Short mmCIF file of C-alpha atoms in Angstrom, two decimals:
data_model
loop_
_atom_site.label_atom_id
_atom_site.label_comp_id
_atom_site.label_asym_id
_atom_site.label_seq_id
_atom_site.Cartn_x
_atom_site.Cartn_y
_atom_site.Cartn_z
CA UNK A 1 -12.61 -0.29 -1.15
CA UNK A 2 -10.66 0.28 2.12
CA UNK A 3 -11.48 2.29 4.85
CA UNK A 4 -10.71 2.98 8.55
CA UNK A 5 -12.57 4.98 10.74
CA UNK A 6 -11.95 6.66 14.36
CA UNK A 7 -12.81 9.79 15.26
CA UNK A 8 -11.20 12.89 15.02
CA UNK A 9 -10.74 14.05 18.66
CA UNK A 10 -10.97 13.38 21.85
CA UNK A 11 -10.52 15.02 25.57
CA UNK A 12 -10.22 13.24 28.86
CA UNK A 13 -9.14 14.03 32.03
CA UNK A 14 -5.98 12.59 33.79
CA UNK A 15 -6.71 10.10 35.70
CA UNK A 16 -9.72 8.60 33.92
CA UNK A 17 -10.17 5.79 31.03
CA UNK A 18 -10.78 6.92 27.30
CA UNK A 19 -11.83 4.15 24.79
CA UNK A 20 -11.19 5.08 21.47
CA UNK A 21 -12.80 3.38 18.99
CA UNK A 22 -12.35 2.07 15.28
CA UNK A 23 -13.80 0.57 12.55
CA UNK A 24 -12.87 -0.81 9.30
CA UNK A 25 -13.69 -2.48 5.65
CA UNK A 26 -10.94 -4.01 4.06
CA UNK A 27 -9.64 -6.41 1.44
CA UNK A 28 -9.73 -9.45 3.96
CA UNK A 29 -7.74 -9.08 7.14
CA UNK A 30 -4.65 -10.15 8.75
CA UNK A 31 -4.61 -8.28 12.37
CA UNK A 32 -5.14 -4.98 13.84
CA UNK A 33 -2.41 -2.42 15.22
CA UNK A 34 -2.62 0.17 17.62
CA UNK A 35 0.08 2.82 16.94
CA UNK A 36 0.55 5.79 19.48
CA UNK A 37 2.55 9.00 17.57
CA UNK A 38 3.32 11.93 19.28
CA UNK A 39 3.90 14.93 17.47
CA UNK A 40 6.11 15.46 15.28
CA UNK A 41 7.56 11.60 16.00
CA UNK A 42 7.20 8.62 14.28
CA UNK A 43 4.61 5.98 15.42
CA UNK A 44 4.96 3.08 17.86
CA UNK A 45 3.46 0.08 18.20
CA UNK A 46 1.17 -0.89 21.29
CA UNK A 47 -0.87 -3.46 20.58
CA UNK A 48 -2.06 -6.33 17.81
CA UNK A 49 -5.00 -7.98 17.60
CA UNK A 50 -5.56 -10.91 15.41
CA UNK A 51 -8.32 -13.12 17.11
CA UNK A 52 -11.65 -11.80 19.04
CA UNK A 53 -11.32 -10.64 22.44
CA UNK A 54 -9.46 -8.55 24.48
CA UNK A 55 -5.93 -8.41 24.68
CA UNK A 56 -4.28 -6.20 27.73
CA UNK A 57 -1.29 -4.69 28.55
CA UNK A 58 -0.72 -2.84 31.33
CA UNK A 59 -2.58 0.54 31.54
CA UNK A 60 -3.44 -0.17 27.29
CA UNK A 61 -6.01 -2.78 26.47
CA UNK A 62 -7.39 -3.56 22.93
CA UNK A 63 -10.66 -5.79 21.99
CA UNK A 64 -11.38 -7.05 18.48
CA UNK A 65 -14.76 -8.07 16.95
CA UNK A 66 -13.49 -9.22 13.30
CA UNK A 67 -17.46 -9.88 12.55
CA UNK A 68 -18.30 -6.47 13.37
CA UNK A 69 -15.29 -4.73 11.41
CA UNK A 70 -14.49 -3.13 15.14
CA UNK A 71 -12.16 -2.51 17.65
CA UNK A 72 -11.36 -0.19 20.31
CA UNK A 73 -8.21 0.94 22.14
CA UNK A 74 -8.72 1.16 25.88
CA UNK A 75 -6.38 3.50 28.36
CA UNK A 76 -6.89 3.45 31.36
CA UNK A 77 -5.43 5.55 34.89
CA UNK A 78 -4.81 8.72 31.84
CA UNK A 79 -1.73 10.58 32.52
CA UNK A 80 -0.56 14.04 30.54
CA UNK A 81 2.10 11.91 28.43
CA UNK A 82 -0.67 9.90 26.90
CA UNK A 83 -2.04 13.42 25.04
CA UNK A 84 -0.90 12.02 21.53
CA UNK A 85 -2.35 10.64 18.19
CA UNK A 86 -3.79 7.12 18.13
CA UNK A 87 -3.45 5.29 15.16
CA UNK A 88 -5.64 2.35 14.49
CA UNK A 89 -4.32 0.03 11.41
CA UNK A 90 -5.06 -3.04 9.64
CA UNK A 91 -2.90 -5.47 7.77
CA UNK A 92 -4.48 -6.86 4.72
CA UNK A 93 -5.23 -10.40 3.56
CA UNK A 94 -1.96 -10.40 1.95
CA UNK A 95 -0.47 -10.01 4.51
CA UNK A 96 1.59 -7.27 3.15
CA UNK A 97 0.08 -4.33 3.46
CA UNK A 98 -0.76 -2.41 6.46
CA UNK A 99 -3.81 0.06 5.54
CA UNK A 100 -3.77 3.29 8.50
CA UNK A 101 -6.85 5.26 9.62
CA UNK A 102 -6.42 8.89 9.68
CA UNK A 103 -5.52 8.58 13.91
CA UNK A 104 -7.29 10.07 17.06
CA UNK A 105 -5.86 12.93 18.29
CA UNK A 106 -6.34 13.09 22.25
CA UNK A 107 -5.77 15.39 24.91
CA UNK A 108 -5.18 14.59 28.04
CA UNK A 109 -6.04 17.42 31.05
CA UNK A 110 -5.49 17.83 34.41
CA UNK B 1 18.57 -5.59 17.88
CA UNK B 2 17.33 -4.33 14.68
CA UNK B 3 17.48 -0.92 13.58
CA UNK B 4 16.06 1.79 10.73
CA UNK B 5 18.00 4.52 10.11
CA UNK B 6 16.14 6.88 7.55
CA UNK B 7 17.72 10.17 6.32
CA UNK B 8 17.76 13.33 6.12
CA UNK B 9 15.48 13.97 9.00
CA UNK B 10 14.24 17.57 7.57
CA UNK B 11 14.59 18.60 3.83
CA UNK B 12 13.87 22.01 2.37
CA UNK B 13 13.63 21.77 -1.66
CA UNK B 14 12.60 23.64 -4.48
CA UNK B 15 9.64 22.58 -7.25
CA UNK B 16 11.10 20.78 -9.92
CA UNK B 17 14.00 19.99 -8.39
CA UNK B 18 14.96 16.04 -7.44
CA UNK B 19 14.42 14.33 -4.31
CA UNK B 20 16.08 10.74 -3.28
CA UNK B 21 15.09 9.85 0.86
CA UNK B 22 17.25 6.90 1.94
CA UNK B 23 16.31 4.27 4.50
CA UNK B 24 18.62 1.21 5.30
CA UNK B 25 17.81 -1.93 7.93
CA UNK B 26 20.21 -3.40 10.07
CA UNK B 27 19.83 -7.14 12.57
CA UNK B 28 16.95 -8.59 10.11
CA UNK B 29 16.77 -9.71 6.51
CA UNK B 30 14.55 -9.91 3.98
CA UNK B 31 12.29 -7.52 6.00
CA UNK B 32 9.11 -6.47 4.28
CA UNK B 33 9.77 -2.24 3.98
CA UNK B 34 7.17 0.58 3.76
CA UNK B 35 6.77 4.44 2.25
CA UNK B 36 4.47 6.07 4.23
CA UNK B 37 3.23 9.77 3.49
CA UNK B 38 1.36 11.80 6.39
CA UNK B 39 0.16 15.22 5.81
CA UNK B 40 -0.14 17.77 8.61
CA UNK B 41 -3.02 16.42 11.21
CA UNK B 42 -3.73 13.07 8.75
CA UNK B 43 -2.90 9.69 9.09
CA UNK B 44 -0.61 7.59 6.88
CA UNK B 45 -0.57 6.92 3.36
CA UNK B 46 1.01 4.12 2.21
CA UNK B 47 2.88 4.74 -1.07
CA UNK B 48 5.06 1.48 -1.33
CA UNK B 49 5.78 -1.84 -0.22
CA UNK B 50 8.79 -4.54 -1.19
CA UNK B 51 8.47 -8.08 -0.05
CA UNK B 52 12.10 -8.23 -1.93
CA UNK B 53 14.47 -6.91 -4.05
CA UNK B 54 13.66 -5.12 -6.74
CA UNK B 55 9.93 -5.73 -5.95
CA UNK B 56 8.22 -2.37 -5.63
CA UNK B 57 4.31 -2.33 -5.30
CA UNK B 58 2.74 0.91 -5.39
CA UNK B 59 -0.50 2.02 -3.88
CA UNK B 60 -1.04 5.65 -5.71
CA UNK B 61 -0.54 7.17 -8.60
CA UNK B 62 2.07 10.35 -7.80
CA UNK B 63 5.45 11.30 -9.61
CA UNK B 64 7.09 9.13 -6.44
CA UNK B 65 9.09 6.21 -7.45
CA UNK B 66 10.78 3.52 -4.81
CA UNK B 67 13.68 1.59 -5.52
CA UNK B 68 15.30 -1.29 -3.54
CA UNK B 69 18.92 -2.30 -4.65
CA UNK B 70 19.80 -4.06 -1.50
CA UNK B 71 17.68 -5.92 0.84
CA UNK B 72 17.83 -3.79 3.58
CA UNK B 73 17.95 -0.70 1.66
CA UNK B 74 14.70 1.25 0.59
CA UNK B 75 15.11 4.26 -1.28
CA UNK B 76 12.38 6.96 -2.27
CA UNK B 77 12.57 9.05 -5.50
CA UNK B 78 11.44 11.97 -7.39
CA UNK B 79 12.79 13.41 -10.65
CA UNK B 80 10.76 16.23 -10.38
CA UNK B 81 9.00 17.77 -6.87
CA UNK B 82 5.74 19.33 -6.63
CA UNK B 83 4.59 21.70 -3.71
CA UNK B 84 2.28 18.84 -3.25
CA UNK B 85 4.53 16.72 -2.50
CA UNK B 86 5.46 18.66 0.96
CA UNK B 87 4.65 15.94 4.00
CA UNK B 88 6.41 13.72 6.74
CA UNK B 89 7.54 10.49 5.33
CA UNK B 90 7.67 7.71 6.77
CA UNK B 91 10.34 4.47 6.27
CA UNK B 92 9.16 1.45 8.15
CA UNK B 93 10.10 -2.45 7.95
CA UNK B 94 8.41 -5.47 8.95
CA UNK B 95 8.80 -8.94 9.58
CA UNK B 96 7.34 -12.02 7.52
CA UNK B 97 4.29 -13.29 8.77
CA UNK B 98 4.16 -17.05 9.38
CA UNK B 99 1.39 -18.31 10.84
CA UNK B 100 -2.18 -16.79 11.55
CA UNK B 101 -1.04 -15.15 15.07
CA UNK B 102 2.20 -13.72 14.20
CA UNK B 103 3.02 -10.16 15.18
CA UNK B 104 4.53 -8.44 12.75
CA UNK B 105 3.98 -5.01 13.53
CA UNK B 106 5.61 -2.28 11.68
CA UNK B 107 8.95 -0.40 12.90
CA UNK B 108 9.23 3.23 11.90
CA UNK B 109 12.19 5.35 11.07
CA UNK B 110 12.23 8.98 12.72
CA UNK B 111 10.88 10.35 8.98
CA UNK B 112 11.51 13.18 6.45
CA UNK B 113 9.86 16.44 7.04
CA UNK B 114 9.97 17.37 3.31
CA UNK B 115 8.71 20.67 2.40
CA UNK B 116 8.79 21.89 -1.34
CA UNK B 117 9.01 25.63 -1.88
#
């Protein structure tokens, strides 16, 4: 089967880094999105991952362990417009399909 | 630049009655286009995917049906609505992946807030 974990929630504190985390068992695999969504909005992309390692971008970095079925979505230097859902997705070995987890809703505080 | 337009953006309807959610493409072609379902809180469900005309795949069982006429056009269908069916739904397209590092992340339409009554 097909599944794609992250947790639920999670609360940090503006200014800080979060690392939200993922893991998942697919049909084979064909890279690994990061989709931000705020509410009530459709999702954007942020970042793909297709080989190990870390990939960065700005204040968002994402790492990939394809061995370990993991990845995690790094923000770092938190400010209140980050408080949104975090959507961690994989595209299959098809290459057609894009498979979502059920997103990480976080809140961001001052 | 491309572009997904996906319409209506909110849709009240009653059980039983029909439903038919558009979504068109613009600045690509032959795009690779996605029904997505997300219920209040969860993340997405895919329902659909065409790699081409007339080429529907679908993921689960549900009175949904997608069509695609045109190859930019993507169109989402129900003869009959259940209160079930209630949810945000998603449109999104994607490009062809060629090669092992190709991004080909998914571009999303504003949705359908669909509630049945």
């Amino acid at each position: 089967g097909q599944n794609i974990d992250q947790p639920t929630e999670m609360t940090a504190t503006e200014g800080a880094i979060v690392q939200i985390n993922c893991t998942y068992q697919t049909s084979g695999f064909n890279g690994l999105f990061w989709y931000q969504q705020h509410a009530g909005e459709a999702p954007t992309f942020l970042s793909y991952n297709v080989l190990d390692g870390l990939e960065e971008k700005g204040r968002f970095s994402s790492f990939l362990s394809r061995s370990k079925g993991y990845s995690y979505l790094l923000l770092k230097e938190l400010q209140m417009k980050d408080s949104a859902s975090y959507l961690c997705a994989v595209r299959d070995g098809g290459g057609f399909k894009t498979i979502f987890g059920a997103g990480t809703r976080l809140f961001v505080k001052a | 630049s491309q572009t997904i337009h996906q319409w209506p953006a909110t849709l009240v309807q009653p059980v039983g009655s029909p439903l038919s959610l558009e979504c068109t493409v613009e600045g690509t072609s032959n795009p690779n286009l996605y029904w997505y379902r997300q219920a209040a809180g969860r993340g997405l469900q895919l329902l659909f995917y065409s790699i081409g005309i007339d080429q529907i795949s679908s993921e689960v069982p549900q009175n949904l049906s997608a069509s695609r006429p045109q190859d930019r056009q993507f169109i989402l269908s129900s003869k009959k609505l259940l209160l079930s069916d209630s949810g945000f739904y998603l449109c999104a397209w994607s490009g062809r992946a060629t090669g092992y590092s190709r991004n080909t992340e998914a571009f999303f339409g504003q949705g359908t807030r669909l509630t049945v009554v």
